[in-house]
Amino acid sequence: MDISIRKEQEKDYRRVEEITREAFSYPGRIERGGIGCPYEHWMVHALWERDGILELSLVAETDHKIVGHIICSKAEVRTPDDVIPVLNFGPLSVLPSYQGKGVGKALIKSMICKATELGFGAILFFGRPEYYPQFGFREASAWGITDSDGYNYPAFMGMELVPGYLSCAKGGKYYESDIYDDSLNRDKVKAYDRLFLGKTL
């Protein structure tokens, strides 16, 4: 299957939201989210308006149709002496019928390459520890960084895009956009999801 990656355009926005909603609408995901609907499509919508990095909002196409999307956002590591800007990424969305066919991998590899070209120093994020190390990600504890609550665990991972960029981050805590905080945004998510009622999941 031929997969092409390009920068997202404004005309793609609605389709990207639909793809993201469908990608995260499986029952177990909705139940764990606790709000009765997926919320990643709202995250994408909100990131376009605040904290998202549009140069790193990419779509995957095959057969001239969009089948996947990835977006990066602003984040930071706060140490007692400094604030170190880093990238966060997600959601990463692939239509269910195209999952397992290399679309997600193509998006991640393109994102890393583009972020490096743009001069970003590092990526930190929360994801599946059994999946992301194949791209070069490792546990954030390797740099002595914790999440905002002071914890480390395998799902908290990172990658330096500039060698040594996180060398001064030891003891720092990671903070991502509050857009990712479901507990703060549940009412907004529910209201936004109503715009998609009647759409096939």
Short mmCIF file of N, CA, C and O in Angstrom, two decimals, residues 62-127:
data_model
loop_
_atom_site.label_atom_id
_atom_site.label_comp_id
_atom_site.label_asym_id
_atom_site.label_seq_id
_atom_site.Cartn_x
_atom_site.Cartn_y
_atom_site.Cartn_z
N THR A 62 -3.79 7.59 1.31
CA THR A 62 -3.62 6.47 0.40
C THR A 62 -4.83 6.46 -0.51
O THR A 62 -5.95 6.78 -0.08
N ASP A 63 -4.61 6.16 -1.77
CA ASP A 63 -5.70 6.21 -2.76
C ASP A 63 -6.40 7.56 -2.75
O ASP A 63 -7.62 7.64 -2.89
N HIS A 64 -5.61 8.62 -2.53
CA HIS A 64 -6.11 10.00 -2.56
C HIS A 64 -7.15 10.31 -1.48
O HIS A 64 -7.98 11.21 -1.62
N LYS A 65 -7.10 9.57 -0.39
CA LYS A 65 -8.00 9.88 0.73
C LYS A 65 -7.21 9.85 2.03
O LYS A 65 -6.24 9.10 2.18
N ILE A 66 -7.63 10.68 2.97
CA ILE A 66 -6.97 10.76 4.27
C ILE A 66 -7.38 9.57 5.11
O ILE A 66 -8.57 9.27 5.27
N VAL A 67 -6.38 8.88 5.66
CA VAL A 67 -6.67 7.70 6.49
C VAL A 67 -6.02 7.79 7.87
O VAL A 67 -6.23 6.91 8.71
N GLY A 68 -5.22 8.85 8.11
CA GLY A 68 -4.57 8.98 9.41
C GLY A 68 -4.09 10.39 9.66
O GLY A 68 -4.01 11.21 8.74
N HIS A 69 -3.78 10.67 10.92
CA HIS A 69 -3.38 12.02 11.32
C HIS A 69 -2.53 11.97 12.59
O HIS A 69 -2.71 11.10 13.44
N ILE A 70 -1.60 12.89 12.68
CA ILE A 70 -0.81 13.08 13.90
C ILE A 70 -0.63 14.58 14.12
O ILE A 70 -0.57 15.35 13.15
N ILE A 71 -0.59 15.00 15.37
CA ILE A 71 -0.37 16.41 15.68
C ILE A 71 0.58 16.52 16.87
O ILE A 71 0.56 15.69 17.78
N CYS A 72 1.43 17.54 16.84
CA CYS A 72 2.32 17.85 17.96
C CYS A 72 1.86 19.11 18.66
O CYS A 72 1.15 19.94 18.08
N SER A 73 2.28 19.26 19.89
CA SER A 73 1.89 20.42 20.67
C SER A 73 3.03 20.87 21.57
O SER A 73 4.01 20.15 21.77
N LYS A 74 2.88 22.06 22.10
CA LYS A 74 3.89 22.63 22.98
C LYS A 74 3.83 21.99 24.36
O LYS A 74 2.75 21.76 24.91
N ALA A 75 4.99 21.68 24.91
CA ALA A 75 5.10 21.15 26.26
C ALA A 75 6.41 21.66 26.84
O ALA A 75 7.19 22.34 26.15
N GLU A 76 6.67 21.34 28.10
CA GLU A 76 7.90 21.84 28.71
C GLU A 76 8.30 20.97 29.90
O GLU A 76 7.48 20.29 30.51
N VAL A 77 9.60 21.01 30.17
CA VAL A 77 10.14 20.41 31.39
C VAL A 77 10.56 21.55 32.30
O VAL A 77 11.35 22.42 31.91
N ARG A 78 10.03 21.54 33.50
CA ARG A 78 10.35 22.59 34.47
C ARG A 78 11.32 22.04 35.51
O ARG A 78 11.01 21.06 36.19
N THR A 79 12.47 22.66 35.58
CA THR A 79 13.46 22.31 36.60
C THR A 79 13.52 23.46 37.60
O THR A 79 12.94 24.52 37.36
N PRO A 80 14.22 23.29 38.72
CA PRO A 80 14.33 24.39 39.67
C PRO A 80 14.99 25.64 39.06
O PRO A 80 14.77 26.75 39.55
N ASP A 81 15.77 25.44 37.99
CA ASP A 81 16.52 26.56 37.43
C ASP A 81 16.10 27.00 36.05
O ASP A 81 16.56 28.04 35.55
N ASP A 82 15.23 26.22 35.38
CA ASP A 82 14.98 26.51 33.97
C ASP A 82 13.65 25.93 33.52
O ASP A 82 13.06 25.08 34.19
N VAL A 83 13.19 26.39 32.38
CA VAL A 83 12.05 25.81 31.68
C VAL A 83 12.55 25.41 30.30
O VAL A 83 13.03 26.24 29.54
N ILE A 84 12.44 24.12 29.99
CA ILE A 84 13.00 23.58 28.76
C ILE A 84 11.85 23.23 27.81
O ILE A 84 11.06 22.32 28.08
N PRO A 85 11.71 23.94 26.69
CA PRO A 85 10.63 23.62 25.74
C PRO A 85 10.86 22.26 25.09
O PRO A 85 11.98 21.92 24.69
N VAL A 86 9.80 21.49 24.98
CA VAL A 86 9.85 20.20 24.29
C VAL A 86 8.56 20.04 23.49
O VAL A 86 7.63 20.83 23.62
N LEU A 87 8.53 19.00 22.66
CA LEU A 87 7.33 18.64 21.93
C LEU A 87 6.58 17.54 22.66
O LEU A 87 7.19 16.66 23.28
N ASN A 88 5.28 17.59 22.55
CA ASN A 88 4.43 16.46 22.87
C ASN A 88 3.76 16.06 21.55
O ASN A 88 3.62 16.89 20.66
N PHE A 89 3.36 14.80 21.41
CA PHE A 89 2.56 14.48 20.23
C PHE A 89 1.38 13.62 20.62
O PHE A 89 1.38 12.90 21.59
N GLY A 90 0.35 13.73 19.81
CA GLY A 90 -0.88 13.00 19.99
C GLY A 90 -2.07 13.95 19.98
O GLY A 90 -1.92 15.14 20.26
N PRO A 91 -3.21 13.42 19.63
CA PRO A 91 -3.46 12.04 19.27
C PRO A 91 -2.82 11.62 17.95
O PRO A 91 -2.62 12.43 17.06
N LEU A 92 -2.53 10.34 17.85
CA LEU A 92 -2.16 9.68 16.60
C LEU A 92 -3.36 8.83 16.21
O LEU A 92 -3.76 7.95 16.97
N SER A 93 -3.95 9.13 15.05
CA SER A 93 -5.21 8.50 14.67
C SER A 93 -5.09 7.82 13.31
O SER A 93 -4.57 8.42 12.36
N VAL A 94 -5.58 6.61 13.23
CA VAL A 94 -5.63 5.87 11.97
C VAL A 94 -7.01 5.22 11.87
O VAL A 94 -7.49 4.61 12.84
N LEU A 95 -7.65 5.35 10.72
CA LEU A 95 -8.94 4.69 10.53
C LEU A 95 -8.82 3.20 10.87
O LEU A 95 -7.83 2.56 10.49
N PRO A 96 -9.78 2.65 11.58
CA PRO A 96 -9.68 1.24 11.97
C PRO A 96 -9.38 0.29 10.81
O PRO A 96 -8.61 -0.66 10.97
N SER A 97 -9.96 0.53 9.64
CA SER A 97 -9.75 -0.37 8.51
C SER A 97 -8.35 -0.28 7.93
O SER A 97 -7.95 -1.11 7.11
N TYR A 98 -7.56 0.72 8.37
CA TYR A 98 -6.19 0.89 7.89
C TYR A 98 -5.16 0.65 8.99
O TYR A 98 -3.96 0.79 8.74
N GLN A 99 -5.60 0.28 10.15
CA GLN A 99 -4.66 0.02 11.24
C GLN A 99 -3.91 -1.28 10.98
O GLN A 99 -4.44 -2.21 10.39
N GLY A 100 -2.65 -1.30 11.39
CA GLY A 100 -1.81 -2.47 11.17
C GLY A 100 -1.23 -2.56 9.77
O GLY A 100 -0.65 -3.59 9.41
N LYS A 101 -1.34 -1.48 9.00
CA LYS A 101 -0.84 -1.49 7.62
C LYS A 101 0.29 -0.50 7.39
O LYS A 101 0.65 -0.20 6.25
N GLY A 102 0.85 0.03 8.48
CA GLY A 102 1.99 0.92 8.36
C GLY A 102 1.68 2.40 8.33
O GLY A 102 2.60 3.22 8.22
N VAL A 103 0.41 2.77 8.46
CA VAL A 103 0.04 4.19 8.41
C VAL A 103 0.57 4.93 9.63
O VAL A 103 1.17 6.00 9.51
N GLY A 104 0.36 4.36 10.81
CA GLY A 104 0.84 5.01 12.03
C GLY A 104 2.36 5.14 12.02
O GLY A 104 2.90 6.18 12.40
N LYS A 105 3.05 4.11 11.60
CA LYS A 105 4.51 4.16 11.54
C LYS A 105 4.98 5.25 10.59
O LYS A 105 5.94 5.99 10.89
N ALA A 106 4.33 5.37 9.44
CA ALA A 106 4.72 6.40 8.48
C ALA A 106 4.52 7.80 9.06
O ALA A 106 5.35 8.71 8.86
N LEU A 107 3.43 8.00 9.79
CA LEU A 107 3.16 9.29 10.40
C LEU A 107 4.20 9.62 11.47
O LEU A 107 4.71 10.75 11.53
N ILE A 108 4.53 8.66 12.32
CA ILE A 108 5.50 8.90 13.38
C ILE A 108 6.88 9.22 12.81
O ILE A 108 7.54 10.17 13.22
N LYS A 109 7.31 8.42 11.85
CA LYS A 109 8.63 8.65 11.25
C LYS A 109 8.69 10.02 10.56
O LYS A 109 9.70 10.73 10.68
N SER A 110 7.64 10.40 9.87
CA SER A 110 7.61 11.70 9.21
C SER A 110 7.60 12.83 10.22
O SER A 110 8.26 13.86 10.02
N MET A 111 6.85 12.64 11.30
CA MET A 111 6.81 13.66 12.35
C MET A 111 8.19 13.86 12.96
O MET A 111 8.64 15.00 13.15
N ILE A 112 8.88 12.79 13.29
CA ILE A 112 10.21 12.90 13.89
C ILE A 112 11.17 13.60 12.94
O ILE A 112 11.93 14.49 13.34
N CYS A 113 11.12 13.22 11.67
CA CYS A 113 11.99 13.83 10.67
C CYS A 113 11.71 15.32 10.53
O CYS A 113 12.63 16.15 10.52
N LYS A 114 10.43 15.69 10.43
CA LYS A 114 10.05 17.09 10.26
C LYS A 114 10.38 17.90 11.51
O LYS A 114 10.87 19.04 11.41
N ALA A 115 10.14 17.35 12.68
CA ALA A 115 10.46 18.06 13.92
C ALA A 115 11.95 18.32 14.03
O ALA A 115 12.38 19.40 14.49
N THR A 116 12.75 17.36 13.61
CA THR A 116 14.20 17.55 13.61
C THR A 116 14.61 18.65 12.64
O THR A 116 15.42 19.51 12.97
N GLU A 117 14.02 18.64 11.45
CA GLU A 117 14.32 19.67 10.45
C GLU A 117 13.96 21.06 10.97
O GLU A 117 14.65 22.05 10.67
N LEU A 118 12.89 21.15 11.75
CA LEU A 118 12.43 22.45 12.27
C LEU A 118 13.24 22.91 13.48
O LEU A 118 13.03 24.01 13.97
N GLY A 119 14.13 22.06 13.99
CA GLY A 119 15.02 22.45 15.07
C GLY A 119 14.52 22.21 16.47
O GLY A 119 15.11 22.72 17.44
N PHE A 120 13.47 21.42 16.63
CA PHE A 120 13.00 21.10 17.97
C PHE A 120 14.00 20.17 18.66
O PHE A 120 14.63 19.33 18.02
N GLY A 121 14.13 20.31 19.99
CA GLY A 121 15.18 19.61 20.71
C GLY A 121 14.84 18.24 21.21
O GLY A 121 15.71 17.37 21.29
N ALA A 122 13.57 18.00 21.57
CA ALA A 122 13.21 16.72 22.16
C ALA A 122 11.70 16.53 22.13
O ALA A 122 10.93 17.50 22.01
N ILE A 123 11.30 15.27 22.23
CA ILE A 123 9.89 14.89 22.32
C ILE A 123 9.68 14.12 23.61
O ILE A 123 10.47 13.24 23.95
N LEU A 124 8.64 14.47 24.35
CA LEU A 124 8.20 13.71 25.52
C LEU A 124 6.71 13.47 25.39
O LEU A 124 5.97 14.37 24.94
N PHE A 125 6.25 12.30 25.78
CA PHE A 125 4.83 12.00 25.62
C PHE A 125 4.47 10.75 26.43
O PHE A 125 5.35 10.08 26.97
N PHE A 126 3.18 10.45 26.45
CA PHE A 126 2.67 9.26 27.10
C PHE A 126 2.11 8.33 26.02
O PHE A 126 1.28 8.75 25.21
N GLY A 127 2.57 7.09 26.01
CA GLY A 127 2.13 6.16 24.97
C GLY A 127 2.39 4.72 25.34
O GLY A 127 2.79 4.41 26.47
#
